[in-house]
Every structure is written in C-alpha cells, then in structure tokens.
Short mmCIF file of C-alpha atoms in Angstrom, two decimals:
data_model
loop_
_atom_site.label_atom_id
_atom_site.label_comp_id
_atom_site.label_asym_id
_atom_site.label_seq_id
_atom_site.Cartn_x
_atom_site.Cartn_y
_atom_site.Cartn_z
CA UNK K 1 27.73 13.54 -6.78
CA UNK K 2 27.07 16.54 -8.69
CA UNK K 3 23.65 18.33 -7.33
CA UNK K 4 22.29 17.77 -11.25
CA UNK K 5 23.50 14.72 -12.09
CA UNK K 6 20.50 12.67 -11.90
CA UNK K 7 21.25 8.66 -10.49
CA UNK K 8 17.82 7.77 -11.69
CA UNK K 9 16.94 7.48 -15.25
CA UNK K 10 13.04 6.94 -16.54
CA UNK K 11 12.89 3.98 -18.47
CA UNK K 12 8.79 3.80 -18.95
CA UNK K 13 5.67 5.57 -17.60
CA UNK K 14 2.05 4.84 -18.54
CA UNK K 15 -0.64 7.03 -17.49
CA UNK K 16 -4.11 4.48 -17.52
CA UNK K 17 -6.58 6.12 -20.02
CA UNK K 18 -8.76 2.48 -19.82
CA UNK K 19 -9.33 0.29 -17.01
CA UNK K 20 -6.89 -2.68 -16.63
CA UNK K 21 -6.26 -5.71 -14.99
CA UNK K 22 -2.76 -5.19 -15.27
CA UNK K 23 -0.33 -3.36 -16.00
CA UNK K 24 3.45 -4.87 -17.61
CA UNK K 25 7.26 -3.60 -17.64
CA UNK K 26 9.02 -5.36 -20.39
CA UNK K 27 11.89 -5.34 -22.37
CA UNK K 28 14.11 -3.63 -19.09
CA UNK K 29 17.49 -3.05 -19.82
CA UNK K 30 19.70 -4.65 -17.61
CA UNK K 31 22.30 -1.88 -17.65
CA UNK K 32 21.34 -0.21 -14.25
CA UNK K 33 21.92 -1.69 -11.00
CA UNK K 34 18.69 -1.69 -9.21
CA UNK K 35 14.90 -0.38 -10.45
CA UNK K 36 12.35 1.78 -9.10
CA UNK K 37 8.58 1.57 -9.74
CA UNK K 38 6.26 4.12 -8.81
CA UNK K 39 3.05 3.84 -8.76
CA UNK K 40 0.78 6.88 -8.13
CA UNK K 41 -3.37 7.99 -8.16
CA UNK K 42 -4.06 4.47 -7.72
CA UNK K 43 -7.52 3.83 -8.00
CA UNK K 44 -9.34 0.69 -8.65
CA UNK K 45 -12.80 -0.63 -9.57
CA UNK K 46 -13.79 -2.12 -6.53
CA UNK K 47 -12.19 -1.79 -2.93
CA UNK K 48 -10.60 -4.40 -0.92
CA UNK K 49 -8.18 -6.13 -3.33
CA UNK K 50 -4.60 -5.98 -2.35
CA UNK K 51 -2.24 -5.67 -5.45
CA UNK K 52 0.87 -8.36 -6.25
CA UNK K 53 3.47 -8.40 -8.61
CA UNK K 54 5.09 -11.20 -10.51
CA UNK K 55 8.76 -10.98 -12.42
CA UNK K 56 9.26 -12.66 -15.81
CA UNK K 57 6.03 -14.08 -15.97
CA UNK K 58 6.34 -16.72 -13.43
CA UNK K 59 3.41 -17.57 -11.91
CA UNK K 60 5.17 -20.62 -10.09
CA UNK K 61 5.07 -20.84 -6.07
CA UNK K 62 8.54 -18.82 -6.12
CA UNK K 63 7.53 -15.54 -4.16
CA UNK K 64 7.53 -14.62 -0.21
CA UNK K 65 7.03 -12.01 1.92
CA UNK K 66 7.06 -9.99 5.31
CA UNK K 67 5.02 -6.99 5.82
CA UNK K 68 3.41 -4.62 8.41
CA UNK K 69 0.54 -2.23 8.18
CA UNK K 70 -0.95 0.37 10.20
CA UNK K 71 -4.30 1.38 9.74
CA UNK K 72 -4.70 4.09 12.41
CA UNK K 73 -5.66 1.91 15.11
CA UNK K 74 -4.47 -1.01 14.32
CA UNK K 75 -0.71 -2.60 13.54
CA UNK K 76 -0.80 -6.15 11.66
CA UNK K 77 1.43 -8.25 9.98
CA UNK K 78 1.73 -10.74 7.32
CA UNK K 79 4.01 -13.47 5.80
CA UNK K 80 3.48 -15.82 3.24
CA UNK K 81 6.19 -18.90 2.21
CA UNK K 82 6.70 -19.99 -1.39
CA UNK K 83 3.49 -18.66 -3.41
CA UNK K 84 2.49 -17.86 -6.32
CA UNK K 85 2.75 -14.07 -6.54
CA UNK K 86 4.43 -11.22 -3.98
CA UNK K 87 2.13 -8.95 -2.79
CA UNK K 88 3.62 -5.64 -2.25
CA UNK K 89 0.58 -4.19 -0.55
CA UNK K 90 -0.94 -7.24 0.90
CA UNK K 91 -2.70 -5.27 2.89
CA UNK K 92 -2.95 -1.77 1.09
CA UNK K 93 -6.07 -1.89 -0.33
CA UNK K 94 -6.84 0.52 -3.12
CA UNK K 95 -10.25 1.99 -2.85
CA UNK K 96 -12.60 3.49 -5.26
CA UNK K 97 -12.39 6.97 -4.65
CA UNK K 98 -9.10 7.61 -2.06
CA UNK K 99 -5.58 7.54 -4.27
CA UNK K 100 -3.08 5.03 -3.42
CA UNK K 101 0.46 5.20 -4.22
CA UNK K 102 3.68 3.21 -3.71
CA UNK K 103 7.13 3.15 -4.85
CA UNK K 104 8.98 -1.00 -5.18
CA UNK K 105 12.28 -0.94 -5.07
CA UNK K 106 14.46 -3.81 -6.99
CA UNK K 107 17.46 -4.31 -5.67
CA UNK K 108 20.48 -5.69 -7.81
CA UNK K 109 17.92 -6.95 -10.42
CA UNK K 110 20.10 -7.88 -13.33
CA UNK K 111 22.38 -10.38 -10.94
CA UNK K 112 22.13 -13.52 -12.36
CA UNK K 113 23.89 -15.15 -9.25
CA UNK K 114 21.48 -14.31 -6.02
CA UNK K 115 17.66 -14.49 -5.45
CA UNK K 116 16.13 -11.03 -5.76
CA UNK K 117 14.88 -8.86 -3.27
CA UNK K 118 12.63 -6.19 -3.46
CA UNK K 119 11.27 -3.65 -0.74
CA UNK K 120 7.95 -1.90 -1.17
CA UNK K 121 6.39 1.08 0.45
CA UNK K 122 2.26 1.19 -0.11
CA UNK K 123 -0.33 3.95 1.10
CA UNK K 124 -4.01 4.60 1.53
CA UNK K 125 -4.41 7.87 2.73
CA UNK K 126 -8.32 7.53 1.81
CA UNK K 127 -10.31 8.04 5.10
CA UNK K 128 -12.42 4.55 4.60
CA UNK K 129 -9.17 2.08 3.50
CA UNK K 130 -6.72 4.32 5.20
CA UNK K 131 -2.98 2.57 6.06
CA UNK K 132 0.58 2.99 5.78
CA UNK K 133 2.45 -0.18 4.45
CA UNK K 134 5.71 -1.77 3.59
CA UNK K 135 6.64 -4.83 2.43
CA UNK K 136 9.89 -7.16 1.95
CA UNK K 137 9.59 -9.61 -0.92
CA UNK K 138 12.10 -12.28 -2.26
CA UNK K 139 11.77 -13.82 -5.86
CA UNK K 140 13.23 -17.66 -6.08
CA UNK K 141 15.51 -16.72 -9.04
CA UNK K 142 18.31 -16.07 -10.31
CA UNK K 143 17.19 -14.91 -13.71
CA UNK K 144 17.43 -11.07 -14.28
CA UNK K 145 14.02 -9.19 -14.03
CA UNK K 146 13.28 -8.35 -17.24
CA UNK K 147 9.08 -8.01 -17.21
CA UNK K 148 7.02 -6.50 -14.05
CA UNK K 149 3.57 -7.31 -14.19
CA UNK K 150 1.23 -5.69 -11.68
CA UNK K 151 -2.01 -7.02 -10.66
CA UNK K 152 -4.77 -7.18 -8.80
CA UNK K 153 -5.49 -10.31 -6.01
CA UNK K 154 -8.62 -11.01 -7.15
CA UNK K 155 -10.97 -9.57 -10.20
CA UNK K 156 -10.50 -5.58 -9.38
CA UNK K 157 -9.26 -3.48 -12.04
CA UNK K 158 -6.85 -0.50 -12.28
CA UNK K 159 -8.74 3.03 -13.17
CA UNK K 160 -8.18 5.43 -15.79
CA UNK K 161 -5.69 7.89 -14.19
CA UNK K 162 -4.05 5.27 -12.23
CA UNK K 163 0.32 6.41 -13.01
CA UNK K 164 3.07 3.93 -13.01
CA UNK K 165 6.80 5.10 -13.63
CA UNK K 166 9.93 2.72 -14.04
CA UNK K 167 13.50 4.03 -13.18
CA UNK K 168 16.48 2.68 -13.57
CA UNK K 169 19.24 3.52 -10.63
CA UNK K 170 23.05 4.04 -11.67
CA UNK K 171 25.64 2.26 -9.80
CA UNK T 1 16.80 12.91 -9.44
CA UNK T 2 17.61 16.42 -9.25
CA UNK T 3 18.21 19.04 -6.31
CA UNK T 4 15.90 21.66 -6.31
CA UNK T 5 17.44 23.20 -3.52
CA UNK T 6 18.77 22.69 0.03
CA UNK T 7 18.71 24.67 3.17
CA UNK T 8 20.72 24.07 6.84
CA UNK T 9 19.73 26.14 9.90
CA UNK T 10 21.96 28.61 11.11
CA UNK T 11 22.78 29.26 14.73
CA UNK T 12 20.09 30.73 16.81
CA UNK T 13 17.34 27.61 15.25
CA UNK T 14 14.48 28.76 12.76
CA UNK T 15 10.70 27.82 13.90
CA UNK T 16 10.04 26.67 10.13
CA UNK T 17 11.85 25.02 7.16
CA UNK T 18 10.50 26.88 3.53
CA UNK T 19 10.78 25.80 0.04
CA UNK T 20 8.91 28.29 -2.26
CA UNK T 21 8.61 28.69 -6.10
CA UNK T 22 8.90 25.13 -6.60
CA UNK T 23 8.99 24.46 -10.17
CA UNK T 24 6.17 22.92 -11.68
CA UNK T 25 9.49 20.96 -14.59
CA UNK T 26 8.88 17.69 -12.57
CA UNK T 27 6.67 14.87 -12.15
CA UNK T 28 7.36 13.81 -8.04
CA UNK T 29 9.45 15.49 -5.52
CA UNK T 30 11.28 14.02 -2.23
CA UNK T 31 11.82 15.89 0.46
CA UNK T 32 14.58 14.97 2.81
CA UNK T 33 15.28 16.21 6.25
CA UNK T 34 17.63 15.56 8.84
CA UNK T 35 16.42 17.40 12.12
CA UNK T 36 16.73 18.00 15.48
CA UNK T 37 14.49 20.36 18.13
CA UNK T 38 15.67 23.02 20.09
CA UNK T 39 13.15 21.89 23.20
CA UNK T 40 13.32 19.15 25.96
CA UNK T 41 11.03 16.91 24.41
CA UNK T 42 10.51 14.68 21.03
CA UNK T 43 8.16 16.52 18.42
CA UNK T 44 6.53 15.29 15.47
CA UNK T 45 7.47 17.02 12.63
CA UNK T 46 4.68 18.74 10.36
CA UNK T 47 4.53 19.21 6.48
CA UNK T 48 2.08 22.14 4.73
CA UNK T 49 1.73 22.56 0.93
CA UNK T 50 0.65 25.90 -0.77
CA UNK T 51 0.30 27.24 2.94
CA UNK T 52 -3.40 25.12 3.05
CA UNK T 53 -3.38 24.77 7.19
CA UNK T 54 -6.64 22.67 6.65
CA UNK T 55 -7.87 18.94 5.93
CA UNK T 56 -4.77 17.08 5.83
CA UNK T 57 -5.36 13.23 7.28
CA UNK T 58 -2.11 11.42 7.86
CA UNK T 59 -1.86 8.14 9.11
CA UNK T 60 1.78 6.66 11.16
CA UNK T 61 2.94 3.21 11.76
CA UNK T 62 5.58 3.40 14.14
CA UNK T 63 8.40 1.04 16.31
CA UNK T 64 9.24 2.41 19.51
CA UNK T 65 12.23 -0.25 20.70
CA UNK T 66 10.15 -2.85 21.87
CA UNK T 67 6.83 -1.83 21.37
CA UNK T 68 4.58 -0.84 17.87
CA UNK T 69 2.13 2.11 17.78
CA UNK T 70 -0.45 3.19 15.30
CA UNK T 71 -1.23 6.95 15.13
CA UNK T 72 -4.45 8.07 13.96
CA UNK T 73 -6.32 11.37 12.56
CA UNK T 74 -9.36 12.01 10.95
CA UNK T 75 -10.02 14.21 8.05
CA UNK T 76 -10.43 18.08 9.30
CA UNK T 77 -8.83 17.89 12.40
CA UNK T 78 -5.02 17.62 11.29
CA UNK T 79 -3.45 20.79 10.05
CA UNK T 80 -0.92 19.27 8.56
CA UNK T 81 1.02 15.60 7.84
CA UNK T 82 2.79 14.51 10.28
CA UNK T 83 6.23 13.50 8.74
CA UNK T 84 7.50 11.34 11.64
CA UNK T 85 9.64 12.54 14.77
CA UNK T 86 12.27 14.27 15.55
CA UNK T 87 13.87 14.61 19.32
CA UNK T 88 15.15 17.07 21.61
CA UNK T 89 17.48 17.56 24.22
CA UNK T 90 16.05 14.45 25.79
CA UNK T 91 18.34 12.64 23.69
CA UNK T 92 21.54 11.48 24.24
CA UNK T 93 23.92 12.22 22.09
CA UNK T 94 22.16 15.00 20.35
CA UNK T 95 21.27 12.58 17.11
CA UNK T 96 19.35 14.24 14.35
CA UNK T 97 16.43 12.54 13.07
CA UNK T 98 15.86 11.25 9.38
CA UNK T 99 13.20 11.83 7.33
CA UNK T 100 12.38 11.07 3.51
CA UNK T 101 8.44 12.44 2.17
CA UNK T 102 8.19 11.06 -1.68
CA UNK T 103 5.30 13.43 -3.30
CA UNK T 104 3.93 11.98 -6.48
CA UNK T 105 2.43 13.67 -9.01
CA UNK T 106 2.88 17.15 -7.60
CA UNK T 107 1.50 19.12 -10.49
CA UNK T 108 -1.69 17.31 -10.99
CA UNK T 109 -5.06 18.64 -10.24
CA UNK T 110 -5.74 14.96 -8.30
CA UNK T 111 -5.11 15.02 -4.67
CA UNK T 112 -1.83 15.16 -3.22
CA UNK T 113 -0.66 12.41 -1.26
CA UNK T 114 2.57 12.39 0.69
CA UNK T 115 4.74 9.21 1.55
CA UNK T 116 7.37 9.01 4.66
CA UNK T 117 9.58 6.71 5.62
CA UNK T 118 11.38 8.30 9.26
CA UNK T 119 13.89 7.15 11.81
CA UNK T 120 14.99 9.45 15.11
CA UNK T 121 17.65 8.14 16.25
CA UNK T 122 19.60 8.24 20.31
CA UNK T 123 22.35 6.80 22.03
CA UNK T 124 19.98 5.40 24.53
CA UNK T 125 18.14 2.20 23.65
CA UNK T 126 14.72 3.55 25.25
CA UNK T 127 14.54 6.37 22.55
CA UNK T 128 14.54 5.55 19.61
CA UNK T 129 12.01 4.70 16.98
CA UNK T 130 11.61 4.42 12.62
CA UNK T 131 7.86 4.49 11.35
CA UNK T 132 6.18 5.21 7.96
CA UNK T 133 3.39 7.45 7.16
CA UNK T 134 0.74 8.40 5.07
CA UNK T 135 -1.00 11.68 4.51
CA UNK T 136 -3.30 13.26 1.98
CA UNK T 137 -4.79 16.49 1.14
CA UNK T 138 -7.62 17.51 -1.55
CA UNK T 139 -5.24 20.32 -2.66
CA UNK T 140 -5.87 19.88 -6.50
CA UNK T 141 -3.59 22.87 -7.55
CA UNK T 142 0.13 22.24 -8.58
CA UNK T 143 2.04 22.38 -5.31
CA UNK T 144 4.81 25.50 -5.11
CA UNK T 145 5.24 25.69 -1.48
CA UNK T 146 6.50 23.41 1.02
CA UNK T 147 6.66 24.51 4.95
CA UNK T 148 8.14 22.18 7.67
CA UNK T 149 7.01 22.75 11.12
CA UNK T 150 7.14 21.19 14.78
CA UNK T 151 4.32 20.77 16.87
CA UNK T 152 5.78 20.43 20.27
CA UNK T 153 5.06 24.22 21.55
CA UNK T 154 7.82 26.30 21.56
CA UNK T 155 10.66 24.13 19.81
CA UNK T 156 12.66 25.29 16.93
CA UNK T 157 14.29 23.52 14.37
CA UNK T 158 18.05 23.14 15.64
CA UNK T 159 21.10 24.49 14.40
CA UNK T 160 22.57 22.16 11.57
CA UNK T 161 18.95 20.68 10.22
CA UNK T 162 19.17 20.22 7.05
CA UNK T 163 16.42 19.85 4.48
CA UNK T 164 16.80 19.11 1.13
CA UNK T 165 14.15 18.72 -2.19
CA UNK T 166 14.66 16.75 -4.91
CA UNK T 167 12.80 16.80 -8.28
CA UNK T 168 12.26 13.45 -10.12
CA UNK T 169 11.15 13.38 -13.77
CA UNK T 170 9.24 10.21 -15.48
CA UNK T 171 9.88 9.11 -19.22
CA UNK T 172 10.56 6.65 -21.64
CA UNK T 173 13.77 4.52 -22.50
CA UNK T 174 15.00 1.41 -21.70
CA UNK T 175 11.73 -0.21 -21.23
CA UNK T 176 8.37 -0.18 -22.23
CA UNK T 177 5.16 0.30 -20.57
CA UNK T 178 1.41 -1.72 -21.28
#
C-alpha cells in the first residue's frame, strides 16, 4: 500500500464539553469493512464503573464476552453468556482523575450473514485503578451495526474532555 | 493512517531507536516495532517521549506458554514504559518480536498515555509469550520525540529491527457523533 494512502477514514469524533451518560455513533455508513472506535482522556464522575456498549439499540440479552485484566499484581478474568450489554472494559474502571483510553475494533460490521465480533483493548494507567485490559465480545445479530452507544454499568457519567473517534477501515 | 516515517537497523545493531520532529498534523500516533536484541537474554523493551527519563508508570499483563504474569511499577520509579519484550540469542530461530504502542491524543496538554499490544515470538515452545500494557506519563506538552530503548544491560537493538510511526487523524463523515 502506498506509505500515504490512509486505510482508515474518520467518520465522527466528539470531544465531551458536558458530562454524559452516554455517548452514540449513528447513522454509520456501511461502506467500509470493519470500524474502529477510540476512545481517549476518559474520565468519569465517579470511579469503579466499568463501561459497555450496545449496537443498534438493543438492549435484549444478545451480548457475551471473554476478557482478562492485569492490575499489577493481579491477573483475572471474566465471561458473561447472553446479557444485556458487552462490556468492553468489564474490568477497566475509569477513575476520576487517571485518563483511560481504549480502542474497539468491529470486525466485518456491515455483514448481514454472521454474528458480529468485536475485540477491545482498555487501560487505566492511573496509579489507584491502574490495569491493562482486553476484551472479546460477540453481538447475537446479523443486522449491520449502524448505532454504537457507549455507557456506563451503573449511574457514572463521562467528563468533559472525555474523546471518542470513529473510523472506518477500507477493505 | 499515515507513515510518518520508518527506520531498520543497519549491521553493527544501534543501542536506541529515534523518531524526532514529530509533527504535531495528527490527532494519535502508533508506533510499530519488530525487534530483536543483540545479547543472550530476553529484554523488555523501553519507550521515552520528549527525552522525560522520569515518572512514567506502566503496567503489563502477560502469557508466558503456560503460565500468566502481572508486572507492576509504581509512579517515580520507572524511567520509562515498558513496551513488552523482545528476545535474544536465547531464542531459537532468531524470531523478532512484535510490538504495536497506540498514543492518543499526542498533542494535548492532558497526560499522555501509551497502549501496547506485544508478542516475542521462538521456535521453542518454552519461550514465547504476547502481553498488553499500559503506561502513562504527566508530560502535558505535545509529544515530538520518541526514543526506544532496552533494558537488559548491554544489548543492542539487532540488525534488521524495524520501527515504524504512523500518524492517525480524527474527523467527520460517514457518521455522526452525540
């Protein structure tokens, strides 16, 4: 590939100048093959909430997930069957003060014909909710992503500052 | 995603990797590496921005074969992120290692965080290992130097290692953001 040919092209970015409880993707194009979302300065109004993320609205038990985390001392994993949202940091906990960041990748998200898979990489460099996290989620669907809404677990908000980006990558 | 620029050791090794005057046109860069060490021993390799040798906190999660390890540091000690390892002529089949660092939000005047996904790679099955890591900084100045390292003493980045930065911009089209 040409060294300036660029395979990713930004489809959306918001920059957080109010607190929110989420934040939303819509209208994607389905003219790429997968998507990339990166999130970056993550900071949220309370700590110890893990973030999720639910396609096309659906809030049906049609997510699940694998992940591993390692805190600096510790390694733990987690898995969760058929609920109701995928976490991609379920346990990547944004704190107050210490930026978090993470980059989801959607693979083949305009097939109509498989499930879709998405991989997520998560981190908390802050010194009090410090890990390094990654995450393999599967939506039950075969509808093409066209909204990503990010949210909190529980009542925790996102913080002014907080950066998400949306590219789409070329076949 | 655009190339920045790309560099490949010559013969003879180099003790450090350098990317300087690193435009400030971007909104996140990614770093990749493909490496090898000159010593007799696996090294982790080590990441400095702006030359700051100071306050860096990085934190690994690593598979070794069978087994998992967590790698810790505090803030103050490190002087640098660790980016994962990289092995030496302990391994067979001179492999190089892999190494991607995503840096978001490069030019802001937040801190600096730096995301790696690694993988070192052998021909024997008791050597090998892929991991993830972490760091952070409270370098609030646009970053316009990157300098790659090793911290086993000694060791050299081998002939062949290859590192590459890439500058990705955000924007808007083909989707909307709320």
């Amino acid at each position: 590939m040409p060294e300036n040919v660029s395979a990713l092209t930004p489809l959306a970015t918001i920059t957080l100048t109010g607190t929110q409880s989420t934040v939303t993707f819509s209208s994607i194009s389905g003219s790429y093959r997968d998507l990339i979302l990166v999130g970056s300065n993550i900071l949220s109004s309370t700590n110890n909430d893990a973030m999720s993320v639910r396609l096309n609205t659906d809030s049906g038990s049609n997510y699940s997930y694998i992940s591993g985390r390692g805190d600096g001392g510790n390694a733990s994993y987690s898995n969760e069957q058929n609920v109701a949202q995928s976490q991609h940091s379920p346990v990547m906990i944004p704190s107050t003060t210490g930026p978090a960041d993470f980059v989801i990748h959607f693979l083949d998200y305009a097939q109509t014909d498989k499930h879709k898979t998405f991989i997520s990489r998560a981190n908390t460099p802050d010194a009090t909710f410090r890990g390094a996290g990654m995450t393999v989620n599967r939506w039950a669907s075969t509808s093409a992503i066209t909204t990503i809404t990010l949210r909190f677990n529980s009542a925790a908000t996102y913080a002014v500052g907080s950066t998400f980006s949306l590219y789409g990558v070329s076949a | 995603m655009q190339l920045i620029s790309t560099t490949t050791v010559g013969a003879g090794g180099s003790a450090s990797i350098t990317f300087s005057s690193i435009p400030g046109t971007y909104t996140d860069l990614v770093l990749m590496l493909s490496a090898r060490n000159t010593g007799s021993g696996n090294s982790f390799v080590l990441l400095q921005a702006n030359g700051v040798t100071s306050s860096y906190e990085t934190v690994i999660l690593r598979g070794e074969t069978s087994a998992t390890s967590t790698t810790g540091t505090s803030v103050g000690v490190n002087n640098a992120v660790w980016i994962g390892m990289t092995g030496g002529s302990n391994l067979t089949g001179t492999p190089f290692s892999s190494h991607q660092v995503y840096i978001p939000n490069y030019t802001s005047t937040t801190k600096k965080t730096f995301s790696t996904d690694y993988s070192k790679e052998s021909n024997s099955s008791s050597t090998y290992e892929n991991g993830l890591s972490t760091g952070v900084n409270n370098i609030t100045s646009v970053i316009t130097s990157l300098t790659l390292t090793l911290l086993l003493s000694g060791a050299t980045f081998a002939q062949y290692s290859t590192a590459s930065l890439y500058g990705i911009l955000k924007g808007s089209g083909g989707a909307t953001a709320s």
